[in-house]
């Protein structure tokens, strides 16, 4: 392996560990708003991992669906339930 | 002759890129070191827009005049318009959550 | 180019500390905005590292998605105003 390959390998593994950490925080936190805000960062890390693995079409679909539409639907649903104000 | 111009272009581009990365790191340090919410928002807004625009300017200098640099200029204009709007919206949202600055003297919104 | 990406990932990890420990929800929202723009810079730099400039389209779509996320969260997660007083 040359020098560039090692550094991109380190970046990929660091992002995967960070993805796992973000997912655990999104599941085990108590407040629902924190869970949603962490889920946005989960989608962002997944986009960068898809670009590193040379799949830009999957990254485009993730950027529109994962970081845009799903977050919007979750936020509107939590607003409709009116239960988040009590925490 | 062409070789020296190419080397000069790369030097200018890397100066822009390293300046942008420095601003992004200072954004991160400001996010963890400031005590109050509004101070953190202050550090976040300025350093974020300075770093992002500097990194994109470095990429434009590295690219030259082409169809790709037009897309980068579009990203710069988009960030210049939308980032202050987002920061202002977050500050209004924080006032709605009844977060006040610590050493406030006079509240202009309440009146 | 890759060491700049490594430095930006380091600053993302430092900012993620604020997202875990932030005392209130607007702290986490500001941290989410910062992390989103930093990931956008990483996407642009990765397209220069792989020398495939078509990857900039992913960054362009993701930039719209960050702004939409922040505005939708701010609009739908506000507390209802008491007595209809608008400020």
mmCIF file of C-alpha atoms in Angstrom:
data_model
loop_
_atom_site.group_PDB
_atom_site.id
_atom_site.type_symbol
_atom_site.label_atom_id
_atom_site.label_comp_id
_atom_site.label_asym_id
_atom_site.label_seq_id
_atom_site.Cartn_x
_atom_site.Cartn_y
_atom_site.Cartn_z
ATOM 1 C CA UNK A 1 0.000 0.000 0.000
ATOM 2 C CA UNK A 2 1.200 3.495 -0.780
ATOM 3 C CA UNK A 3 0.820 6.479 1.539
ATOM 4 C CA UNK A 4 -2.504 7.747 0.216
ATOM 5 C CA UNK A 5 -4.220 4.377 0.475
ATOM 6 C CA UNK A 6 -3.334 4.070 4.168
ATOM 7 C CA UNK A 7 -4.744 7.503 5.001
ATOM 8 C CA UNK A 8 -8.003 6.914 3.124
ATOM 9 C CA UNK A 9 -8.275 3.548 4.926
ATOM 10 C CA UNK A 10 -7.825 5.302 8.284
ATOM 11 C CA UNK A 11 -10.504 7.858 7.341
ATOM 12 C CA UNK A 12 -12.952 5.121 6.303
ATOM 13 C CA UNK A 13 -12.490 3.143 9.528
ATOM 14 C CA UNK A 14 -12.744 6.280 11.672
ATOM 15 C CA UNK A 15 -16.006 7.233 9.975
ATOM 16 C CA UNK A 16 -17.424 3.744 10.506
ATOM 17 C CA UNK A 17 -16.632 3.798 14.238
ATOM 18 C CA UNK A 18 -18.159 7.274 14.421
ATOM 19 C CA UNK A 19 -21.287 5.954 12.631
ATOM 20 C CA UNK A 20 -21.686 3.220 15.243
ATOM 21 C CA UNK A 21 -21.277 5.739 18.061
ATOM 22 C CA UNK A 22 -23.890 8.067 16.536
ATOM 23 C CA UNK A 23 -26.374 5.219 16.108
ATOM 24 C CA UNK A 24 -25.976 4.128 19.740
ATOM 25 C CA UNK A 25 -26.509 7.700 20.938
ATOM 26 C CA UNK A 26 -29.620 8.052 18.776
ATOM 27 C CA UNK A 27 -31.128 4.880 20.222
ATOM 28 C CA UNK A 28 -30.285 5.254 23.905
ATOM 29 C CA UNK A 29 -30.980 8.942 24.552
ATOM 30 C CA UNK A 30 -34.090 9.919 26.482
ATOM 31 C CA UNK A 31 -35.265 13.004 24.598
ATOM 32 C CA UNK A 32 -36.840 12.508 21.190
ATOM 33 C CA UNK A 33 -35.494 15.783 19.753
ATOM 34 C CA UNK A 34 -31.903 14.737 20.491
ATOM 35 C CA UNK A 35 -32.561 11.451 18.747
ATOM 36 C CA UNK A 36 -33.782 13.230 15.609
ATOM 37 C CA UNK A 37 -30.868 15.686 15.560
ATOM 38 C CA UNK A 38 -28.415 12.806 15.896
ATOM 39 C CA UNK A 39 -30.160 10.943 13.070
ATOM 40 C CA UNK A 40 -29.311 13.847 10.713
ATOM 41 C CA UNK A 41 -25.617 13.366 11.471
ATOM 42 C CA UNK A 42 -26.026 9.607 10.932
ATOM 43 C CA UNK A 43 -27.221 10.336 7.402
ATOM 44 C CA UNK A 44 -24.322 12.741 6.792
ATOM 45 C CA UNK A 45 -21.720 10.133 7.790
ATOM 46 C CA UNK A 46 -23.442 7.563 5.584
ATOM 47 C CA UNK A 47 -23.209 9.943 2.593
ATOM 48 C CA UNK A 48 -19.449 10.391 3.057
ATOM 49 C CA UNK A 49 -18.962 6.614 3.401
ATOM 50 C CA UNK A 50 -20.886 6.031 0.169
ATOM 51 C CA UNK A 51 -18.713 8.573 -1.655
ATOM 52 C CA UNK A 52 -15.514 6.946 -0.363
ATOM 53 C CA UNK A 53 -16.778 3.542 -1.525
ATOM 54 C CA UNK A 54 -17.297 4.996 -5.060
ATOM 55 C CA UNK A 55 -21.092 4.899 -5.118
ATOM 56 C CA UNK A 56 -22.286 8.457 -5.864
ATOM 57 C CA UNK A 57 -25.774 7.392 -6.950
ATOM 58 C CA UNK A 58 -26.480 5.812 -3.571
ATOM 59 C CA UNK A 59 -25.040 8.940 -1.943
ATOM 60 C CA UNK A 60 -27.428 11.169 -3.928
ATOM 61 C CA UNK A 61 -30.415 9.013 -2.961
ATOM 62 C CA UNK A 62 -29.311 9.083 0.688
ATOM 63 C CA UNK A 63 -28.909 12.876 0.601
ATOM 64 C CA UNK A 64 -32.444 13.378 -0.691
ATOM 65 C CA UNK A 65 -34.301 10.614 1.157
ATOM 66 C CA UNK A 66 -32.302 9.981 4.328
ATOM 67 C CA UNK A 67 -31.281 13.497 5.246
ATOM 68 C CA UNK A 68 -34.296 15.299 3.770
ATOM 69 C CA UNK A 69 -37.597 13.454 3.614
ATOM 70 C CA UNK A 70 -37.285 11.040 6.554
ATOM 71 C CA UNK A 71 -36.199 13.763 8.965
ATOM 72 C CA UNK A 72 -39.087 15.972 7.814
ATOM 73 C CA UNK A 73 -41.638 13.236 8.377
ATOM 74 C CA UNK A 74 -40.242 12.414 11.824
ATOM 75 C CA UNK A 75 -40.295 16.069 12.898
ATOM 76 C CA UNK A 76 -43.871 16.611 11.685
ATOM 77 C CA UNK A 77 -45.028 13.394 13.394
ATOM 78 C CA UNK A 78 -43.482 14.388 16.726
ATOM 79 C CA UNK A 79 -45.076 17.817 16.389
ATOM 80 C CA UNK A 80 -48.478 16.195 15.872
ATOM 81 C CA UNK A 81 -48.261 13.966 18.941
ATOM 82 C CA UNK A 82 -47.757 16.948 21.324
ATOM 83 C CA UNK A 83 -45.985 14.713 23.817
ATOM 84 C CA UNK A 84 -42.473 16.074 23.390
ATOM 85 C CA UNK A 85 -43.067 19.253 25.389
ATOM 86 C CA UNK A 86 -43.152 17.403 28.691
ATOM 87 C CA UNK A 87 -39.900 15.576 27.906
ATOM 88 C CA UNK B 1 7.263 29.440 -17.772
ATOM 89 C CA UNK B 2 4.051 27.427 -17.708
ATOM 90 C CA UNK B 3 5.501 25.231 -15.000
ATOM 91 C CA UNK B 4 6.193 28.188 -12.671
ATOM 92 C CA UNK B 5 2.651 29.522 -13.135
ATOM 93 C CA UNK B 6 1.281 26.084 -12.263
ATOM 94 C CA UNK B 7 3.406 25.904 -9.121
ATOM 95 C CA UNK B 8 2.298 29.419 -8.103
ATOM 96 C CA UNK B 9 -1.344 28.430 -8.567
ATOM 97 C CA UNK B 10 -0.898 25.362 -6.354
ATOM 98 C CA UNK B 11 0.778 27.442 -3.637
ATOM 99 C CA UNK B 12 -2.103 29.947 -3.600
ATOM 100 C CA UNK B 13 -4.666 27.133 -3.576
ATOM 101 C CA UNK B 14 -3.047 25.359 -0.643
ATOM 102 C CA UNK B 15 -2.793 28.621 1.317
ATOM 103 C CA UNK B 16 -6.552 29.019 0.889
ATOM 104 C CA UNK B 17 -7.232 25.395 1.876
ATOM 105 C CA UNK B 18 -5.072 25.506 5.005
ATOM 106 C CA UNK B 19 -6.652 28.826 6.073
ATOM 107 C CA UNK B 20 -10.114 27.299 5.685
ATOM 108 C CA UNK B 21 -9.189 24.231 7.703
ATOM 109 C CA UNK B 22 -7.778 26.463 10.438
ATOM 110 C CA UNK B 23 -11.070 28.340 10.625
ATOM 111 C CA UNK B 24 -13.048 25.097 10.833
ATOM 112 C CA UNK B 25 -10.862 23.817 13.689
ATOM 113 C CA UNK B 26 -11.255 27.144 15.506
ATOM 114 C CA UNK B 27 -15.031 26.748 15.068
ATOM 115 C CA UNK B 28 -14.839 23.394 16.843
ATOM 116 C CA UNK B 29 -12.733 24.799 19.683
ATOM 117 C CA UNK B 30 -15.127 27.733 20.071
ATOM 118 C CA UNK B 31 -18.052 25.330 20.263
ATOM 119 C CA UNK B 32 -16.603 23.510 23.258
ATOM 120 C CA UNK B 33 -14.874 26.337 25.142
ATOM 121 C CA UNK B 34 -17.428 29.142 25.367
ATOM 122 C CA UNK B 35 -19.685 29.157 28.432
ATOM 123 C CA UNK B 36 -22.933 30.592 27.082
ATOM 124 C CA UNK B 37 -25.227 29.551 24.250
ATOM 125 C CA UNK B 38 -25.187 32.867 22.395
ATOM 126 C CA UNK B 39 -21.399 33.076 22.562
ATOM 127 C CA UNK B 40 -21.214 29.621 21.023
ATOM 128 C CA UNK B 41 -23.611 30.699 18.270
ATOM 129 C CA UNK B 42 -21.478 33.793 17.625
ATOM 130 C CA UNK B 43 -18.317 31.706 17.216
ATOM 131 C CA UNK B 44 -20.120 29.133 15.115
ATOM 132 C CA UNK B 45 -21.588 31.533 12.562
ATOM 133 C CA UNK B 46 -18.486 33.580 11.768
ATOM 134 C CA UNK B 47 -15.902 30.814 11.715
ATOM 135 C CA UNK B 48 -18.190 28.480 9.790
ATOM 136 C CA UNK B 49 -18.816 30.859 6.908
ATOM 137 C CA UNK B 50 -15.159 32.001 6.770
ATOM 138 C CA UNK B 51 -13.849 28.437 6.689
ATOM 139 C CA UNK B 52 -16.299 27.102 4.139
ATOM 140 C CA UNK B 53 -15.817 29.998 1.718
ATOM 141 C CA UNK B 54 -12.039 29.808 2.041
ATOM 142 C CA UNK B 55 -11.988 26.083 1.278
ATOM 143 C CA UNK B 56 -14.229 26.554 -1.755
ATOM 144 C CA UNK B 57 -12.064 29.452 -3.003
ATOM 145 C CA UNK B 58 -9.022 27.185 -2.791
ATOM 146 C CA UNK B 59 -10.809 24.566 -4.875
ATOM 147 C CA UNK B 60 -11.736 27.212 -7.475
ATOM 148 C CA UNK B 61 -8.102 28.379 -7.753
ATOM 149 C CA UNK B 62 -6.973 24.758 -8.095
ATOM 150 C CA UNK B 63 -9.513 24.112 -10.850
ATOM 151 C CA UNK B 64 -9.223 27.190 -13.072
ATOM 152 C CA UNK B 65 -11.982 28.442 -15.323
ATOM 153 C CA UNK B 66 -14.250 25.587 -16.228
ATOM 154 C CA UNK B 67 -17.744 24.212 -15.835
ATOM 155 C CA UNK B 68 -16.880 22.711 -12.436
ATOM 156 C CA UNK B 69 -15.866 26.042 -10.893
ATOM 157 C CA UNK B 70 -19.294 27.436 -11.848
ATOM 158 C CA UNK B 71 -20.860 24.803 -9.570
ATOM 159 C CA UNK B 72 -18.467 25.778 -6.775
ATOM 160 C CA UNK B 73 -19.426 29.460 -7.199
ATOM 161 C CA UNK B 74 -23.085 28.396 -6.965
ATOM 162 C CA UNK B 75 -22.311 26.604 -3.670
ATOM 163 C CA UNK B 76 -20.549 29.751 -2.359
ATOM 164 C CA UNK B 77 -23.513 32.011 -3.205
ATOM 165 C CA UNK B 78 -25.904 29.496 -1.675
ATOM 166 C CA UNK B 79 -23.912 29.339 1.577
ATOM 167 C CA UNK B 80 -23.647 33.139 1.716
ATOM 168 C CA UNK B 81 -27.421 33.440 1.491
ATOM 169 C CA UNK B 82 -28.604 30.540 3.641
ATOM 170 C CA UNK B 83 -26.126 30.316 6.530
ATOM 171 C CA UNK B 84 -27.046 33.661 8.199
ATOM 172 C CA UNK B 85 -30.724 32.791 7.768
ATOM 173 C CA UNK B 86 -30.224 29.456 9.528
ATOM 174 C CA UNK B 87 -28.244 31.031 12.387
ATOM 175 C CA UNK B 88 -30.887 33.721 12.867
ATOM 176 C CA UNK B 89 -33.617 31.089 12.928
ATOM 177 C CA UNK B 90 -31.714 29.088 15.564
ATOM 178 C CA UNK B 91 -31.321 32.215 17.727
ATOM 179 C CA UNK B 92 -35.052 32.950 17.512
ATOM 180 C CA UNK B 93 -35.763 29.312 18.413
ATOM 181 C CA UNK B 94 -33.486 29.618 21.459
ATOM 182 C CA UNK B 95 -35.323 32.721 22.650
ATOM 183 C CA UNK B 96 -38.549 30.761 22.330
ATOM 184 C CA UNK B 97 -37.007 28.081 24.574
ATOM 185 C CA UNK B 98 -36.493 30.853 27.181
ATOM 186 C CA UNK B 99 -32.697 30.704 27.122
ATOM 187 C CA UNK B 100 -31.396 34.082 28.233
ATOM 188 C CA UNK B 101 -27.816 35.368 28.132
ATOM 189 C CA UNK B 102 -26.072 35.194 31.489
ATOM 190 C CA UNK B 103 -25.090 38.818 32.007
ATOM 191 C CA UNK B 104 -27.995 40.489 30.270
ATOM 192 C CA UNK B 105 -28.515 44.200 30.941
ATOM 193 C CA UNK B 106 -31.563 45.094 28.906
ATOM 194 C CA UNK B 107 -33.972 42.845 27.027
ATOM 195 C CA UNK B 108 -34.973 44.515 23.789
ATOM 196 C CA UNK B 109 -37.344 41.843 22.526
ATOM 197 C CA UNK B 110 -39.507 41.699 25.630
ATOM 198 C CA UNK B 111 -40.405 45.401 26.153
ATOM 199 C CA UNK C 1 -5.472 16.869 0.451
ATOM 200 C CA UNK C 2 -6.123 13.819 2.636
ATOM 201 C CA UNK C 3 -4.538 15.345 5.729
ATOM 202 C CA UNK C 4 -6.909 18.314 5.424
ATOM 203 C CA UNK C 5 -9.813 15.842 5.408
ATOM 204 C CA UNK C 6 -8.336 14.194 8.503
ATOM 205 C CA UNK C 7 -8.134 17.597 10.257
ATOM 206 C CA UNK C 8 -11.760 18.396 9.390
ATOM 207 C CA UNK C 9 -12.852 14.977 10.723
ATOM 208 C CA UNK C 10 -10.986 15.759 13.963
ATOM 209 C CA UNK C 11 -12.902 19.045 14.271
ATOM 210 C CA UNK C 12 -16.166 17.164 13.615
ATOM 211 C CA UNK C 13 -15.397 14.802 16.497
ATOM 212 C CA UNK C 14 -14.676 17.789 18.764
ATOM 213 C CA UNK C 15 -17.984 19.378 17.777
ATOM 214 C CA UNK C 16 -19.817 16.098 18.387
ATOM 215 C CA UNK C 17 -18.853 16.413 22.052
ATOM 216 C CA UNK C 18 -21.048 19.521 22.231
ATOM 217 C CA UNK C 19 -23.890 17.576 20.634
ATOM 218 C CA UNK C 20 -23.670 14.865 23.288
ATOM 219 C CA UNK C 21 -23.238 17.123 26.296
ATOM 220 C CA UNK C 22 -25.189 20.207 25.205
ATOM 221 C CA UNK C 23 -27.449 21.403 28.013
ATOM 222 C CA UNK C 24 -30.368 22.362 25.793
ATOM 223 C CA UNK C 25 -31.887 21.608 22.410
ATOM 224 C CA UNK C 26 -30.698 24.796 20.550
ATOM 225 C CA UNK C 27 -27.086 23.918 21.450
ATOM 226 C CA UNK C 28 -27.509 20.617 19.686
ATOM 227 C CA UNK C 29 -29.171 22.324 16.722
ATOM 228 C CA UNK C 30 -26.228 24.724 16.291
ATOM 229 C CA UNK C 31 -23.819 21.788 16.532
ATOM 230 C CA UNK C 32 -25.825 19.967 13.856
ATOM 231 C CA UNK C 33 -25.535 22.947 11.516
ATOM 232 C CA UNK C 34 -21.773 23.127 12.030
ATOM 233 C CA UNK C 35 -21.273 19.403 11.475
ATOM 234 C CA UNK C 36 -23.371 19.538 8.298
ATOM 235 C CA UNK C 37 -21.301 22.301 6.710
ATOM 236 C CA UNK C 38 -18.070 20.514 7.706
ATOM 237 C CA UNK C 39 -19.275 17.337 5.981
ATOM 238 C CA UNK C 40 -20.076 19.422 2.895
ATOM 239 C CA UNK C 41 -16.463 20.602 2.816
ATOM 240 C CA UNK C 42 -15.323 16.968 3.131
ATOM 241 C CA UNK C 43 -17.476 16.010 0.133
ATOM 242 C CA UNK C 44 -15.912 18.758 -2.016
ATOM 243 C CA UNK C 45 -12.366 17.785 -0.992
ATOM 244 C CA UNK C 46 -13.031 14.080 -1.632
ATOM 245 C CA UNK C 47 -14.157 14.838 -5.170
ATOM 246 C CA UNK C 48 -10.785 16.534 -5.721
ATOM 247 C CA UNK C 49 -8.901 13.590 -4.208
ATOM 248 C CA UNK C 50 -10.571 10.955 -6.388
ATOM 249 C CA UNK C 51 -10.270 13.292 -9.437
ATOM 250 C CA UNK C 52 -13.875 12.696 -10.400
ATOM 251 C CA UNK C 53 -15.442 16.123 -10.390
ATOM 252 C CA UNK C 54 -18.941 14.756 -10.942
ATOM 253 C CA UNK C 55 -19.069 14.050 -7.188
ATOM 254 C CA UNK C 56 -19.601 17.786 -6.565
ATOM 255 C CA UNK C 57 -23.277 17.221 -7.443
ATOM 256 C CA UNK C 58 -23.656 15.239 -4.219
ATOM 257 C CA UNK C 59 -22.309 18.197 -2.241
ATOM 258 C CA UNK C 60 -24.668 20.565 -4.057
ATOM 259 C CA UNK C 61 -27.722 18.451 -3.195
ATOM 260 C CA UNK C 62 -26.593 17.956 0.411
ATOM 261 C CA UNK C 63 -26.178 21.717 0.908
ATOM 262 C CA UNK C 64 -29.858 22.210 0.176
ATOM 263 C CA UNK C 65 -30.727 19.379 2.553
ATOM 264 C CA UNK C 66 -28.925 20.940 5.565
ATOM 265 C CA UNK C 67 -30.781 24.228 5.192
ATOM 266 C CA UNK C 68 -34.115 22.455 4.815
ATOM 267 C CA UNK C 69 -33.470 20.379 7.954
ATOM 268 C CA UNK C 70 -32.646 23.405 10.108
ATOM 269 C CA UNK C 71 -35.641 25.429 8.952
ATOM 270 C CA UNK C 72 -38.098 22.547 9.364
ATOM 271 C CA UNK C 73 -36.851 21.732 12.872
ATOM 272 C CA UNK C 74 -37.074 25.400 13.874
ATOM 273 C CA UNK C 75 -40.591 25.755 12.508
ATOM 274 C CA UNK C 76 -42.148 22.591 13.882
ATOM 275 C CA UNK C 77 -40.409 22.217 17.246
ATOM 276 C CA UNK C 78 -41.305 25.606 18.698
ATOM 277 C CA UNK C 79 -43.339 25.815 21.842
ATOM 278 C CA UNK C 80 -46.832 27.264 21.320
ATOM 279 C CA UNK C 81 -46.879 30.926 22.212
ATOM 280 C CA UNK C 82 -48.857 31.906 25.243
ATOM 281 C CA UNK C 83 -51.744 34.329 24.741
ATOM 282 C CA UNK C 84 -50.985 34.808 21.072
ATOM 283 C CA UNK C 85 -48.318 37.426 21.767
ATOM 284 C CA UNK C 86 -46.039 37.673 18.789
ATOM 285 C CA UNK C 87 -42.557 39.058 19.114
#
